[in-house]
Short mmCIF file of C-alpha atoms in Angstrom, two decimals:
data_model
loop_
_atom_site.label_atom_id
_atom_site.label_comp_id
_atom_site.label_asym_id
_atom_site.label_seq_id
_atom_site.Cartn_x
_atom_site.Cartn_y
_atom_site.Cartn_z
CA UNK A 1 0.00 0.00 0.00
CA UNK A 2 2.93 2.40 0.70
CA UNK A 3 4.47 1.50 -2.30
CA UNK A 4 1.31 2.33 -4.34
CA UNK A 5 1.00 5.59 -2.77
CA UNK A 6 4.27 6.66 -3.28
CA UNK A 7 3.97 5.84 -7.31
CA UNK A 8 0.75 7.57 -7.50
CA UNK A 9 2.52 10.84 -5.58
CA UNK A 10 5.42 11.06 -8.03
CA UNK A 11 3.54 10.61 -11.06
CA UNK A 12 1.13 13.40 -9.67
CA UNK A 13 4.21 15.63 -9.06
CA UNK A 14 5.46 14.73 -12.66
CA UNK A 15 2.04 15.96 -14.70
CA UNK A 16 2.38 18.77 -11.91
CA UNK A 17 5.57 20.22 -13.32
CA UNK A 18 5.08 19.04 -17.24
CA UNK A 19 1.63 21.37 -16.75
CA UNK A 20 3.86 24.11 -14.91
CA UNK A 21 6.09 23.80 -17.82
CA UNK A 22 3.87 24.36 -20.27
CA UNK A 23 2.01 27.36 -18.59
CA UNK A 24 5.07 28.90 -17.55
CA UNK A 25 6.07 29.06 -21.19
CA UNK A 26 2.63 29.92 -22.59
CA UNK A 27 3.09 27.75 -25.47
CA UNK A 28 -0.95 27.82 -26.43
CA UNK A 29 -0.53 32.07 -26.52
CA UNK A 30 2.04 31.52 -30.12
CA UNK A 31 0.19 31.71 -33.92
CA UNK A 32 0.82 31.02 -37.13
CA UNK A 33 -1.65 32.02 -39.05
CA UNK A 34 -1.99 35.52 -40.98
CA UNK A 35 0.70 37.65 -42.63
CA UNK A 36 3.41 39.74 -41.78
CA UNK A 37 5.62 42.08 -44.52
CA UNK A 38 8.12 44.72 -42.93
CA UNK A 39 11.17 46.21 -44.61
CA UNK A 40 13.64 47.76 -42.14
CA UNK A 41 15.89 49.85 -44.07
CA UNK A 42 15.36 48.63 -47.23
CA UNK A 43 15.77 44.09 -45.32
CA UNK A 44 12.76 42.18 -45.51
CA UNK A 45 11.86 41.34 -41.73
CA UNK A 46 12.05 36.95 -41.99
CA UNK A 47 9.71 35.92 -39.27
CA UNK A 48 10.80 32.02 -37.67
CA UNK A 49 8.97 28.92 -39.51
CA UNK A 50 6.67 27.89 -36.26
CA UNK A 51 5.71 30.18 -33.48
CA UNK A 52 5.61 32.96 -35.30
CA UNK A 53 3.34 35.64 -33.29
CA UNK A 54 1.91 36.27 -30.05
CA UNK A 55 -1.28 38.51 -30.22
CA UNK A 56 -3.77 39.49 -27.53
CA UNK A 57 -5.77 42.02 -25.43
CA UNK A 58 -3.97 43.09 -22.03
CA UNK A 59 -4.88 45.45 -19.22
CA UNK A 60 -2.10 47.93 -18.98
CA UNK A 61 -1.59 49.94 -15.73
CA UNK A 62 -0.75 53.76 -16.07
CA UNK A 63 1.75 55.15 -13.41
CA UNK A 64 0.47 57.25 -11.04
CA UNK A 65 3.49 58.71 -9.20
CA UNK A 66 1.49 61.74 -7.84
CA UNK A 67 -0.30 59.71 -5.20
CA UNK A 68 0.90 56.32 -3.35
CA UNK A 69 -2.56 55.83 -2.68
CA UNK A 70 -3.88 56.27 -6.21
CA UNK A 71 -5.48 53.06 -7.76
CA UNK A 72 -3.61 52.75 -10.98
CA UNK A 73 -5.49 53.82 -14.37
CA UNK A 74 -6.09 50.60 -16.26
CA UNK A 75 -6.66 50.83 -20.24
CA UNK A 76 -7.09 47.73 -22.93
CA UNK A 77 -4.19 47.34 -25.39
CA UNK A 78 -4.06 45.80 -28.45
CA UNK A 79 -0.97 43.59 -28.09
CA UNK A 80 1.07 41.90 -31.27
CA UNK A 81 4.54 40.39 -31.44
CA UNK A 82 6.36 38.71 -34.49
CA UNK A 83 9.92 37.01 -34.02
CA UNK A 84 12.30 36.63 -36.13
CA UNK A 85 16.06 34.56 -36.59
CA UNK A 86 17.94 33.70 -33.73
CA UNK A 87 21.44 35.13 -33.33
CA UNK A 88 24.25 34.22 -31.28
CA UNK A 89 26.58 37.44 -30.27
CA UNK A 90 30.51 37.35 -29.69
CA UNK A 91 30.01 36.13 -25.65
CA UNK A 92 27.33 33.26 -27.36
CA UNK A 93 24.54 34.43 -25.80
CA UNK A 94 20.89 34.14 -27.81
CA UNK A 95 19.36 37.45 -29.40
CA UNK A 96 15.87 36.57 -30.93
CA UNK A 97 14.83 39.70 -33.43
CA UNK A 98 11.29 40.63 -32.97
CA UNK A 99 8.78 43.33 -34.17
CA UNK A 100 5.97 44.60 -31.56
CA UNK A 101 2.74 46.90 -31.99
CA UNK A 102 0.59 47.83 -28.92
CA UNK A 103 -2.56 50.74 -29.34
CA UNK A 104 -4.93 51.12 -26.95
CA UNK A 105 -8.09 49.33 -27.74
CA UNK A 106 -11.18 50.94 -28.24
CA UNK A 107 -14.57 49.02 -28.44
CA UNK A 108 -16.71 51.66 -30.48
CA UNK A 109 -14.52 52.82 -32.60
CA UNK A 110 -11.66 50.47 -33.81
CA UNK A 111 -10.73 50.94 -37.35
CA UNK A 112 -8.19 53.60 -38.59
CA UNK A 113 -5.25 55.30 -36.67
CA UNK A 114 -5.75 54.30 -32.58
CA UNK A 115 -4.24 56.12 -29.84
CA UNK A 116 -1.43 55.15 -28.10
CA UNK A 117 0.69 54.19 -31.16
CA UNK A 118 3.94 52.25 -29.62
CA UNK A 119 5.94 49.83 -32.01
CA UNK A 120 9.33 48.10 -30.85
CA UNK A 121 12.13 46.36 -32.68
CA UNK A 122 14.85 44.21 -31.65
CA UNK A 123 17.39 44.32 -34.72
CA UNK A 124 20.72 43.70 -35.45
CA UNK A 125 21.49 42.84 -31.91
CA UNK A 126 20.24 46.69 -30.81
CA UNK A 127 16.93 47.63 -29.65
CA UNK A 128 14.83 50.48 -31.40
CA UNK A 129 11.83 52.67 -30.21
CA UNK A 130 9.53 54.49 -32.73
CA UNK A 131 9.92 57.89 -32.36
CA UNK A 132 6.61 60.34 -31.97
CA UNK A 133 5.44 62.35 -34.57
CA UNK A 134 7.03 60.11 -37.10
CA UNK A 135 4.65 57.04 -36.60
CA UNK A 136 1.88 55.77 -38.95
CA UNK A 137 -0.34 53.06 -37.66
CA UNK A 138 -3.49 52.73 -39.37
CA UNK A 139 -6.11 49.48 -38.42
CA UNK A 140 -7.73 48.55 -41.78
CA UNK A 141 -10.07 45.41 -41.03
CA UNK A 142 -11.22 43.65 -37.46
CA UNK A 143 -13.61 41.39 -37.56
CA UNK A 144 -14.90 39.32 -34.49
CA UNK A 145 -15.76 35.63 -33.70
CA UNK A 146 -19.05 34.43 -32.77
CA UNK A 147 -18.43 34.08 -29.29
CA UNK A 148 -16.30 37.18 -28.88
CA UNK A 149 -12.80 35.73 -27.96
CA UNK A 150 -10.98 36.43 -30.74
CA UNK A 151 -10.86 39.21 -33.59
CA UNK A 152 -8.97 38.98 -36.97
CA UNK A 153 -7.42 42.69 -37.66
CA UNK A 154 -5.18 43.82 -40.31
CA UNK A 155 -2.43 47.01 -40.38
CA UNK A 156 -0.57 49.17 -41.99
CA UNK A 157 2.18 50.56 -40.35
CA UNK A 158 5.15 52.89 -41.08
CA UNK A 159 8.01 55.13 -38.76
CA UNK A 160 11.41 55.68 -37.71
CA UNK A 161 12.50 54.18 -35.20
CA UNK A 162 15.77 55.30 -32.99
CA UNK A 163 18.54 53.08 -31.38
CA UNK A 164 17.98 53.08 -27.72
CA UNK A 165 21.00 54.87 -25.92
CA UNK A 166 22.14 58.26 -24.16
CA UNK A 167 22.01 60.64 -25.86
CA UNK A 168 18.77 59.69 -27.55
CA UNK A 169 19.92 62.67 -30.34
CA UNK A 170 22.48 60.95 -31.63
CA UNK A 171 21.43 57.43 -31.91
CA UNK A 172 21.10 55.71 -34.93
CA UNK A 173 17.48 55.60 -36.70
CA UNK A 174 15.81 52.99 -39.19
CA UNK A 175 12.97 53.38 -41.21
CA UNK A 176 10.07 50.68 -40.75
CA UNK A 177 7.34 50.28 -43.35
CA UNK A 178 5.03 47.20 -43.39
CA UNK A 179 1.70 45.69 -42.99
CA UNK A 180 -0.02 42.93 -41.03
CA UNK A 181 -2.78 40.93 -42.70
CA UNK A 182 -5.21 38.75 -40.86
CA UNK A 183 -4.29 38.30 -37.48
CA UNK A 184 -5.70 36.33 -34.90
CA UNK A 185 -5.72 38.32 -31.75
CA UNK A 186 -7.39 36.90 -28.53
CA UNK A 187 -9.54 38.24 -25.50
CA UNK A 188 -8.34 36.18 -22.53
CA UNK A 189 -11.32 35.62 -19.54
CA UNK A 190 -10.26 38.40 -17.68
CA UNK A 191 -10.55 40.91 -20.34
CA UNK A 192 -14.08 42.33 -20.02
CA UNK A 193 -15.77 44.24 -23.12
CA UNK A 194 -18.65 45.95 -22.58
CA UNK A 195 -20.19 45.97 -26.34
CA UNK A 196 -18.17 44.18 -28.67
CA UNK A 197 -19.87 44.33 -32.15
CA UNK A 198 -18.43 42.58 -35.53
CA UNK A 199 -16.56 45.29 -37.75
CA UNK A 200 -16.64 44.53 -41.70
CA UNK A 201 -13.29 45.04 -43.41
CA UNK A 202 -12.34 48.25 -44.13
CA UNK A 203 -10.51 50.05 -47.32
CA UNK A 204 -7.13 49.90 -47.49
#
């Protein structure tokens, strides 16, 4: 009998930890499906064979510095990240280059150019921010699902982006120009809408 309880605990603790594994990972979040074309300065943007994007609805917290106290503003973003070719610098550690869009999410209006453009890039073994005033991101189609868990949305986007560093002023810049087509971005449980409709495709 001790025997048999001791097999059954260890094979609980190993589907405990291949489960932990799996979560802690968040295999299930990465996509394949849709389309991504971006040119960085004039290079096509390769995105990897499997895994290619991550793409959901978060709850972002604003910083309120003014007041310990405050309760934190909370907005809905629009989430989306594509990665590219693994690298290996001169001390052999990994750098994976990826392209990211966030705008805040707005239920009754979500086609066209959405606040809170931000748009990073890991490239070249640097890291790049888009620089305001010189960023174009325009939603042109978002349809919904059925059951409202999922839309498909398409982009075109377009900036300069600047090499992170001090001083900012004199850090290198690249131009970005690309588009997203039919992408498969999910509302997790704890995302609550309050009137999400179906938007038809929009012109391009």
């Amino acid at each position: 009998m001790k025997r048999l309880f001791t097999t059954l605990f260890l094979a609980c603790l190993i589907l405990f930890g291949s489960s932990f594994k799996k979560h802690r990972g968040h295999v299930e979040h990465y996509k394949n499906e849709g389309y991504l074309m971006a040119v960085i300065d004039g290079r096509v943007f390769e995105t990897r064979e499997e895994n290619k994007y991550t793409a959901e609805l978060k709850n972002k917290s604003g910083d309120l510095f003014a007041s310990a106290n405050a309760t934190p503003l909370t907005k809905v973003t629009t989430s989306v990240n594509f990665f590219g070719t693994d690298f290996k610098d001169d001390d052999n550690n990994v750098f994976t280059e990826s392209l990211g869009f966030e705008y805040t999410f707005a239920e009754n209006n979500s086609m066209g150019e959405p606040t809170g453009q931000r748009i990073s890039l890991d490239y070249n073994n640097a890291k790049y921010y888009n620089v305001p005033g010189e960023t174009a991101l325009k939603v042109t189609k978002m349809e919904w699902s059925s059951d409202h868990r999922y839309f498909i949305m398409s982009a075109d986007f377009e900036c300069k982006m600047r090499k992170w560093g001090v001083p900012a002023s004199t850090q290198p810049i690249v131009k970005v120009k690309g588009r997203v087509e039919n992408i498969n971005v999910t509302v997790p449980a704890w995302i609550v809408l309050k009137s999400p409709t179906q938007v038809a495709q929009g012109g391009q």
